[in-house]
One Martini backbone bead per residue (centre of mass of N, CA, C, O) as a GRO file, in nm:
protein
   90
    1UNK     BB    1  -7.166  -0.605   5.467
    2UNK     BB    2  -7.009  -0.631   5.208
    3UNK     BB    3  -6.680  -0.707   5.021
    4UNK     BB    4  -6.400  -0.564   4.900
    5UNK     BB    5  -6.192  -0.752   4.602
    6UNK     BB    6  -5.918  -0.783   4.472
    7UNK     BB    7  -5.933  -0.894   4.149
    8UNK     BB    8  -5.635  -0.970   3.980
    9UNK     BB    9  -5.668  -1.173   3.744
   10UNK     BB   10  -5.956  -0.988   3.643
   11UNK     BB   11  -5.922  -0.673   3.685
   12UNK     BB   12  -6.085  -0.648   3.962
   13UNK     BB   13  -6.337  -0.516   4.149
   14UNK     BB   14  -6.568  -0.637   4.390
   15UNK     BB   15  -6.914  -0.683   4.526
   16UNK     BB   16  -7.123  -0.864   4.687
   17UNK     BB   17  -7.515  -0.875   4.668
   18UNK     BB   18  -7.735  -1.018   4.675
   19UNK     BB   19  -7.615  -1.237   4.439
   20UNK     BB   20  -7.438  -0.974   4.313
   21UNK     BB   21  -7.228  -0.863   4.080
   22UNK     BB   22  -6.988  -0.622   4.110
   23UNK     BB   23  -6.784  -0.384   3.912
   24UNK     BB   24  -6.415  -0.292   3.886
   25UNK     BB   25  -6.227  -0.203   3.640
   26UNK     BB   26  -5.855  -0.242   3.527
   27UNK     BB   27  -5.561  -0.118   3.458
   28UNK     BB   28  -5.240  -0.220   3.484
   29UNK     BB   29  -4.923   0.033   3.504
   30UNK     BB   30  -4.768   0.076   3.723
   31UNK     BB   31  -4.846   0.338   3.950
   32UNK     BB   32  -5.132   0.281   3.741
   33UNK     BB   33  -5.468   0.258   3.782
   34UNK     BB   34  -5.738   0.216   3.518
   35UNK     BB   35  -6.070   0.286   3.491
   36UNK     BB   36  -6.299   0.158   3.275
   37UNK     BB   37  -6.532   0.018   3.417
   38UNK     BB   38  -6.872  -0.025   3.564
   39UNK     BB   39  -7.093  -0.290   3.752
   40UNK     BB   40  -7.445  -0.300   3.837
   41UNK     BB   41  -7.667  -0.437   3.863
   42UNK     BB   42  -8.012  -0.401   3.834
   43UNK     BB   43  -8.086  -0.574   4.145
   44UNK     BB   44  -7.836  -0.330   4.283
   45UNK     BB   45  -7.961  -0.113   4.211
   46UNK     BB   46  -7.975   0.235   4.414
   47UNK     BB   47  -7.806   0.145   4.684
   48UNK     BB   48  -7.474   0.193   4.661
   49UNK     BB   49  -7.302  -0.005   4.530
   50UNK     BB   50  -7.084   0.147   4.361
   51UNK     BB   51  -7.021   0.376   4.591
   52UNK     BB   52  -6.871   0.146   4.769
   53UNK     BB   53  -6.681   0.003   4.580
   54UNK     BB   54  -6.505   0.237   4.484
   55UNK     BB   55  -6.422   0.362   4.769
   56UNK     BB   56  -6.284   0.141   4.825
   57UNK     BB   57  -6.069   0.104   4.582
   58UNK     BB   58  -5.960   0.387   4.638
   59UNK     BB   59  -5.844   0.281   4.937
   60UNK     BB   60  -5.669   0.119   4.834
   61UNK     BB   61  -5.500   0.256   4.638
   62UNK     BB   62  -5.390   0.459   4.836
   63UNK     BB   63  -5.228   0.197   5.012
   64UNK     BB   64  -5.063   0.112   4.719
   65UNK     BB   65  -4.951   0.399   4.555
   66UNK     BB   66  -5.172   0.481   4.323
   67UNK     BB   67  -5.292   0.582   4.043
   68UNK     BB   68  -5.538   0.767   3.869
   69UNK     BB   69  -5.779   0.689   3.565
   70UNK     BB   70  -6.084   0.795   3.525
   71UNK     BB   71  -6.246   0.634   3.226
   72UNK     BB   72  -6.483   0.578   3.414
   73UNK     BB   73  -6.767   0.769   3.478
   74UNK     BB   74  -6.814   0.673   3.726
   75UNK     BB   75  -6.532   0.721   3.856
   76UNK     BB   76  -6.534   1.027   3.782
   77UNK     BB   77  -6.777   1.128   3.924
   78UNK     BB   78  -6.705   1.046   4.226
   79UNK     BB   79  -6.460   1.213   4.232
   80UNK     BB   80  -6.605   1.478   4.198
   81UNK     BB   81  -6.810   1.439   4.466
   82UNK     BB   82  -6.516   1.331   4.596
   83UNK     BB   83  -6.227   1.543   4.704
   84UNK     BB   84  -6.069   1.299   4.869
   85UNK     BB   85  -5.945   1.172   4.597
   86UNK     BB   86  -5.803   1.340   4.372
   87UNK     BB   87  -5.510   1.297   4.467
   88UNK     BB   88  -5.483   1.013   4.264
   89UNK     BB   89  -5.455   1.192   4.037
   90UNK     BB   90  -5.282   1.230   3.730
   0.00000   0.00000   0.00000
């Protein structure tokens, strides 16, 4: 299973899967962390990428400290489908 990275340089969470980059876009600023889009190439939907993705970077983030505003609809759909996340929302 591949491995989700923080580039902080390009304001996103990444995935690399079957040589196909998945990826969770963000805006920082201090301690809120704003989901703007979630990307899954269409060569690895349906596997569960997005939601491996997501659920990594709510875990970053949660060990982060920082506060959660899911404007991207992916990012806002699970974590209403998953309620152990919720406690980041602002």
């Amino acid at each position: 299973m591949s491995e989700v990275n923080d580039n902080r340089a390009e304001h996103r969470y990444e995935l690399v899967e079957d040589s196909e980059m998945a990826f969770a876009a963000y805006e920082l600023a201090g301690d809120t962390i704003t989901f703007t889009h979630t990307i899954v190439p269409e060569a690895i939907g349906g596997r569960g990428v997005g939601s491996r993705l997501v659920a990594a970077a709510l875990a970053n983030v949660r060990q982060r400290g920082l506060k959660v505003v899911p404007r991207c609809a992916f990012v806002a759909a699970y974590v209403a489908k998953h309620p152990e996340w919720r406690e980041l929302l602002v």
